[in-house]
């Protein structure tokens, strides 16, 4: 089978070539996104795969793909907001996505940031770099993870993987999730949101962004947390009221934060931006020694990249051959 893969990045090349060799399929990799200008490149191929944040454009793309005999678009991403599902549907095109590529990747980044904060590394760094002060200070005494209570909000794939790591490190792990999963019982004690906020030394956020989870960490929630607690957000920026977080950090209501996502990130994360275009909230947070900000890269591991490529290509073969996959959208 001949597959065209749009939006390819150099890091995907070796995984794509290995998959093609393993499965005996042919994959043409092109760096361009799939849109009105590039869709003609798909002529003569059996399947289409893409990874892009930009829209696939007008309904013409789906119509043209259908006229080339193409039945599917395999997305190498979890998100599918760049696709017009109605237009795809109208043209008989099945969209697949990679909903779960490596929960462990995101879990490990969250634990890494929590450990960095808990060991006060940013604070020691600041003292050494700015004051040539290499002393310890009583205020910077740390606490080992097995003495801590970790609270997980949203105990799905990533929250569950996070709970397992903390449990393995000896922490007490509690969690709030409105949906009970018996498989998690070995790792956590389920409780309510209020208890998670009040009792946790590390609060780790792993829910999707829904209307009812938007700003789930607001000024009130931050006030409920321990003054010594750390907030970890590896999920979606909109779960946290950024201004309330900045105020809580400035007022010492919590001890620090590890953030892989920020509410306004879409305008600058993933880009190299001019100095004037860097938002003030990022600058304020990044200047704090008790805050770590990473640009939505928690997912970015070799395992994730390989899985995004392989799962999208496997689903493409399945759909082209007339089969079904649980990764189909809708
Ligand atoms: P998931 O669907 O497996 O788990 C989400 C969990 O949240 C579910 O168990 C659900 O019951 C629970 N939940 C829903 N509403 C809730 C509420 N009001 N309070 C508490 N829990 C609630 O999702 P996942 O794959 O584990 O992803 C979790 C988050 O991580 C999502 O926000 C996702 O967008 C984000 N994510 C981030 C990265 C990254 O690189 N930083 C990568 C992938 C996913």
Coordinates of C-alpha atoms and ligand atoms in Angstrom, one line a residue:
X1 CA 0.0 0.0 0.0
X2 CA 1.2 3.6 -0.8
X3 CA 0.7 6.1 2.0
X4 CA 1.5 9.8 1.9
X5 CA 2.5 11.3 5.2
X6 CA 2.0 15.1 5.5
X7 CA 3.6 17.4 8.1
X8 CA 6.6 15.2 8.8
X9 CA 9.4 16.2 11.0
X10 CA 13.0 14.9 10.8
X11 CA 12.6 13.0 14.1
X12 CA 9.8 10.9 12.6
X13 CA 11.9 9.6 9.7
X14 CA 13.6 6.6 11.3
X15 CA 10.3 5.4 12.9
X16 CA 8.5 5.8 9.6
X17 CA 11.2 4.0 7.6
X18 CA 11.3 1.2 10.2
X19 CA 7.5 0.8 10.1
X20 CA 7.5 0.7 6.3
X21 CA 10.2 -1.9 6.2
X22 CA 8.4 -4.0 8.9
X23 CA 5.0 -3.9 7.2
X24 CA 6.1 -3.9 3.6
X25 CA 4.2 -0.6 2.8
X26 CA 5.5 2.4 1.0
X27 CA 5.4 5.8 2.8
X28 CA 6.2 9.1 1.2
X29 CA 7.1 11.8 3.8
X30 CA 6.4 15.4 3.0
X31 CA 7.0 18.3 5.4
X32 CA 4.0 20.4 4.2
X33 CA 0.7 20.3 6.0
X34 CA -2.4 18.9 4.2
X35 CA -4.5 21.8 2.8
X36 CA -6.0 23.1 -0.4
X37 CA -2.5 23.9 -1.8
X38 CA -1.0 20.5 -1.1
X39 CA -3.9 18.0 -1.5
X40 CA -3.0 17.1 -5.1
X41 CA 0.1 15.4 -3.8
X42 CA -2.2 12.7 -2.4
X43 CA -3.2 11.6 -6.0
X44 CA -2.1 8.0 -6.6
X45 CA -1.8 7.1 -2.9
X46 CA -4.0 4.7 -1.0
X47 CA -3.8 6.4 2.4
X48 CA -3.2 9.7 4.0
X49 CA -1.6 10.6 7.3
X50 CA -0.9 14.0 8.8
X51 CA 0.2 15.9 11.9
X52 CA -0.6 19.6 11.9
X53 CA -2.2 22.2 14.0
X54 CA -3.4 24.3 11.0
X55 CA -6.8 23.6 9.6
X56 CA -7.1 21.3 6.6
X57 CA -8.9 24.1 4.9
X58 CA -12.1 24.2 3.0
X59 CA -14.3 21.2 2.2
X60 CA -12.4 20.9 -1.1
X61 CA -9.7 18.9 0.6
X62 CA -12.1 16.2 1.6
X63 CA -13.9 16.2 -1.8
X64 CA -10.6 16.0 -3.7
X65 CA -9.3 13.2 -1.5
X66 CA -12.5 11.3 -2.0
X67 CA -12.2 11.8 -5.8
X68 CA -8.7 10.2 -5.6
X69 CA -10.3 7.2 -4.0
X70 CA -9.0 8.0 -0.5
X71 CA -11.1 6.8 2.4
X72 CA -9.4 8.1 5.4
X73 CA -7.0 10.6 7.1
X74 CA -4.9 9.3 9.9
X75 CA -3.9 12.0 12.4
X76 CA -0.7 11.5 14.3
X77 CA -2.2 13.6 17.1
X78 CA -4.8 13.2 19.9
X79 CA -6.5 16.5 19.0
X80 CA -8.6 16.7 15.8
X81 CA -9.9 20.3 15.9
X82 CA -8.0 21.0 12.6
X83 CA -10.4 18.6 10.8
X84 CA -13.9 19.6 9.5
X85 CA -15.6 16.4 10.7
X86 CA -18.9 17.2 8.8
X87 CA -17.0 17.7 5.5
X88 CA -15.0 14.5 6.1
X89 CA -18.2 12.6 6.9
X90 CA -20.0 14.0 3.8
X91 CA -17.2 12.7 1.6
X92 CA -17.0 9.2 3.3
X93 CA -13.6 10.0 4.9
X94 CA -12.9 8.3 8.2
X95 CA -10.7 10.3 10.6
X96 CA -8.5 8.4 13.0
X97 CA -6.4 9.9 15.8
X98 CA -3.8 8.7 18.4
X99 CA -5.7 9.3 21.6
X100 CA -3.1 7.6 23.8
X101 CA 0.5 7.6 22.7
X102 CA 2.4 7.5 26.0
X103 CA 0.7 8.5 29.3
X104 CA 4.0 7.6 31.0
X105 CA 5.8 10.4 29.2
X106 CA 3.6 13.1 30.6
X107 CA 3.5 11.5 34.0
X108 CA 7.3 11.5 34.2
X109 CA 7.6 15.1 33.3
X110 CA 5.1 16.0 36.1
X111 CA 7.0 13.9 38.6
X112 CA 10.3 15.5 37.4
X113 CA 9.0 19.0 37.9
X114 CA 7.6 18.1 41.3
X115 CA 10.9 16.7 42.4
X116 CA 12.8 19.7 41.1
X117 CA 10.5 22.0 43.1
X118 CA 10.4 19.7 46.2
X119 CA 14.3 19.7 46.3
X120 CA 14.3 23.5 46.0
X121 CA 16.7 23.4 43.1
X122 CA 15.5 26.7 41.5
X123 CA 15.8 28.5 44.8
X124 CA 19.4 27.1 45.4
X125 CA 20.3 28.0 41.8
X126 CA 19.1 31.6 42.3
X127 CA 21.1 32.0 45.5
X128 CA 24.3 30.6 43.9
X129 CA 24.0 32.6 40.7
X130 CA 22.8 35.9 42.0
X131 CA 24.4 36.1 45.5
X132 CA 27.3 33.7 45.3
X133 CA 25.6 32.1 48.2
X134 CA 26.5 28.4 48.5
X135 CA 25.1 27.8 52.0
X136 CA 22.2 25.8 52.9
X137 CA 19.3 27.6 54.6
X138 CA 16.8 26.2 57.1
X139 CA 14.0 27.5 55.0
X140 CA 15.1 25.4 52.1
X141 CA 15.1 22.1 53.9
X142 CA 13.4 19.5 51.6
X143 CA 11.2 16.5 52.4
X144 CA 11.6 13.1 50.8
X145 CA 8.8 11.9 48.6
X146 CA 7.8 8.9 50.7
X147 CA 6.8 11.4 53.5
X148 CA 4.5 13.3 51.2
X149 CA 0.9 13.1 50.2
X150 CA 0.3 13.5 46.5
X151 CA -3.2 14.4 45.2
X152 CA -4.2 13.6 41.7
X153 CA -7.1 15.4 40.1
X154 CA -8.3 13.4 37.1
X155 CA -7.3 9.7 37.4
X156 CA -7.3 8.7 33.7
X157 CA -4.5 7.4 31.6
X158 CA -2.0 10.1 32.6
X159 CA -3.2 10.6 36.1
X160 CA -3.1 6.9 36.7
X161 CA 0.4 6.6 35.3
X162 CA 1.4 9.5 37.6
X163 CA -0.2 7.8 40.6
X164 CA 1.7 4.6 39.9
X165 CA 5.1 6.4 39.9
X166 CA 4.4 8.3 43.1
X167 CA 3.2 5.1 44.7
X168 CA 6.4 3.3 43.7
X169 CA 8.3 6.1 45.3
X170 CA 6.5 5.5 48.6
X171 CA 4.2 8.5 48.7
X172 CA 0.7 8.4 49.9
X173 CA -1.5 9.0 46.8
X174 CA -5.0 10.3 47.0
X175 CA -7.2 11.2 44.0
X176 CA -10.3 12.9 42.9
X177 CA -12.1 11.7 39.8
X178 CA -15.9 11.6 39.4
X179 CA -15.5 8.2 37.6
X180 CA -14.3 5.4 39.7
X181 CA -11.8 3.0 38.1
X182 CA -11.3 -0.2 40.2
X183 CA -7.9 -0.7 38.5
X184 CA -6.5 2.3 40.3
X185 CA -7.4 1.0 43.8
X186 CA -3.9 -0.5 44.1
X187 CA -2.3 2.9 43.8
X188 CA -4.6 5.5 45.3
X189 CA -7.3 6.3 47.8
X190 CA -10.2 8.0 46.1
X191 CA -11.5 11.1 47.9
X192 CA -13.2 14.4 47.1
X193 CA -11.7 17.5 45.5
X194 CA -11.6 19.5 48.7
X195 CA -9.6 16.8 50.5
X196 CA -7.1 16.5 47.6
X197 CA -6.6 20.3 47.8
X198 CA -6.3 20.5 51.6
X199 CA -4.2 17.4 52.3
X200 CA -1.8 17.2 49.4
X201 CA 1.8 18.3 49.4
X202 CA 1.8 17.9 45.6
X203 CA -1.4 18.6 43.6
X204 CA -1.1 17.1 40.1
X205 CA -3.7 18.1 37.5
X206 CA -4.7 15.5 34.8
X207 CA -8.3 16.3 33.7
X208 CA -9.4 17.3 30.2
X209 CA -10.4 21.0 29.8
X210 CA -14.2 21.0 29.9
X211 CA -16.6 23.8 30.8
X212 CA -16.8 22.3 34.4
X213 CA -13.0 21.9 34.7
X214 CA -12.1 25.4 33.4
X215 CA -10.3 27.2 36.2
X216 CA -10.8 24.3 38.5
X217 CA -7.7 25.8 40.2
X218 CA -8.9 29.3 41.0
X219 CA -8.2 31.7 43.9
X220 CA -10.5 29.7 46.2
X221 CA -8.9 26.4 45.4
X222 CA -5.4 27.8 45.8
X223 CA -6.4 29.1 49.2
X224 CA -7.4 25.6 50.3
X225 CA -4.0 24.2 49.4
X226 CA -1.2 24.0 52.0
X227 CA 1.3 26.9 52.0
X228 CA 4.0 24.3 51.5
X229 CA 2.3 22.6 48.5
X230 CA 3.2 22.5 44.9
X231 CA 0.8 22.7 42.0
X232 CA 1.7 20.6 38.9
X233 CA -0.2 21.2 35.7
X234 CA 0.7 18.9 32.8
X235 CA -2.9 18.9 31.4
X236 CA -4.4 22.1 30.0
X237 CA -3.6 25.7 30.8
X238 CA -7.3 26.6 31.1
X239 CA -7.6 24.4 34.2
X240 CA -5.8 27.1 36.2
X241 CA -6.6 30.7 36.6
X242 CA -3.2 32.1 35.8
X243 CA -3.6 35.5 37.5
X244 CA -4.9 33.8 40.6
X245 CA -1.9 31.4 40.5
X246 CA 0.6 34.3 40.1
X247 CA -1.0 36.1 43.1
X248 CA -1.0 32.9 45.2
X249 CA 2.7 32.4 44.5
X250 CA 3.5 36.1 45.2
X251 CA 1.5 35.9 48.5
X252 CA 3.1 32.6 49.5
X253 CA -0.2 30.8 49.5
X254 CA 1.5 27.8 47.8
X255 CA 5.2 26.9 47.6
X256 CA 5.6 26.6 43.9
X257 CA 4.3 25.4 40.5
X258 CA 5.4 23.1 37.7
X259 CA 3.6 24.0 34.4
X260 CA 3.8 22.4 31.0
X261 CA 0.7 24.3 29.9
X262 CA -0.6 27.9 30.2
X263 CA -4.0 29.3 29.4
X264 CA -2.7 31.6 26.7
X265 CA -0.1 29.2 25.3
X266 CA -1.4 28.8 21.8
X267 CA -0.1 32.2 20.7
X268 CA 3.5 31.4 21.6
X269 CA 4.2 27.8 22.7
X270 CA 5.7 25.9 19.8
X271 CA 7.0 29.1 18.2
X272 CA 10.1 31.2 18.3
X273 CA 8.6 34.6 19.1
X274 CA 10.0 38.2 19.2
X275 CA 10.9 39.5 22.7
X276 CA 8.0 41.9 22.6
X277 CA 5.5 39.2 21.9
X278 CA 6.3 37.1 25.0
X279 CA 3.3 37.5 27.3
X280 CA 3.7 39.1 30.7
X281 CA 2.2 36.2 32.7
X282 CA 4.9 33.9 31.2
X283 CA 7.7 36.4 32.1
X284 CA 6.4 36.7 35.6
X285 CA 6.1 33.0 36.2
X286 CA 9.4 32.1 34.5
X287 CA 11.2 34.7 36.7
X288 CA 10.1 32.9 39.9
X289 CA 12.7 30.4 41.2
X290 CA 9.9 28.3 42.6
X291 CA 8.2 27.8 39.3
X292 CA 9.1 25.7 36.3
X293 CA 7.5 26.3 32.9
X294 CA 8.0 24.0 30.0
X295 CA 6.5 24.7 26.5
X296 CA 4.0 21.8 26.3
X297 CA 6.7 19.2 25.8
X298 CA 5.7 16.6 28.4
X299 CA 4.6 14.3 25.6
X300 CA 7.8 14.7 23.7
X301 CA 9.6 11.4 24.1
X302 CA 10.9 8.9 21.7
X303 CA 8.2 6.5 22.7
X304 CA 5.5 9.0 22.0
X305 CA 6.9 10.0 18.6
X306 CA 7.2 6.3 17.6
X307 CA 3.7 5.6 18.8
X308 CA 2.1 8.6 17.0
X309 CA 3.7 7.4 13.8
X310 CA 3.0 3.7 14.1
X311 CA -0.5 3.9 15.5
X312 CA -1.6 6.4 12.7
X313 CA 0.0 4.3 10.0
X314 CA -1.5 1.0 11.4
X315 CA -4.9 2.6 11.5
X316 CA -4.5 3.8 7.9
X317 CA -3.8 0.3 6.7
X318 CA -6.8 -1.0 8.7
X319 CA -9.2 1.5 7.3
X320 CA -7.9 1.3 3.7
X321 CA -8.4 -2.5 3.9
X322 CA -12.0 -1.9 5.0
X323 CA -11.5 -2.7 8.7
X324 CA -12.5 -0.8 11.9
X325 CA -10.4 0.8 14.6
X326 CA -11.3 2.1 18.0
X327 CA -9.2 5.2 17.1
X328 CA -11.8 6.4 14.6
X329 CA -13.2 9.8 15.6
X330 CA -17.0 9.6 16.0
Ligands
LIG1 P1 -8.2 10.6 30.2 O1 -9.4 10.9 29.5 O2 -7.6 9.3 30.2 O3 -8.3 11.0 31.8 C1 -9.0 12.2 32.2 C2 -9.6 11.8 33.5 O4 -10.2 13.1 34.1 C3 -10.7 10.8 33.4 O5 -10.5 9.8 34.3 C4 -12.0 11.6 33.8 O6 -12.9 10.8 34.5 C5 -11.4 12.7 34.7 N1 -12.2 13.8 34.9 C6 -13.2 14.4 34.1 N2 -13.8 15.4 34.7 C7 -13.2 15.6 35.9 C8 -13.4 16.5 36.9 N3 -14.3 17.5 36.9 N4 -12.6 16.4 38.0 C9 -11.7 15.4 38.1 N5 -11.5 14.5 37.2 C10 -12.2 14.6 36.0 O7 -7.1 11.7 29.7 P2 -5.5 11.7 29.7 O8 -5.1 11.0 28.4 O9 -5.1 11.1 31.0 O10 -5.2 13.2 29.6 C11 -5.3 14.0 30.8 C12 -4.9 15.5 30.4 O11 -3.6 15.6 29.9 C13 -5.8 16.1 29.3 O12 -6.1 17.4 29.7 C14 -4.9 16.1 28.1 O13 -5.3 17.1 27.2 C15 -3.6 16.4 28.7 N6 -2.4 16.0 27.9 C16 -1.3 16.8 28.1 C17 -0.1 16.5 27.3 C18 1.2 17.2 27.4 O14 2.1 17.1 26.6 N7 1.3 18.1 28.4 C19 -0.2 15.4 26.4 C20 -1.3 14.6 26.3 C21 -2.5 14.9 27.1

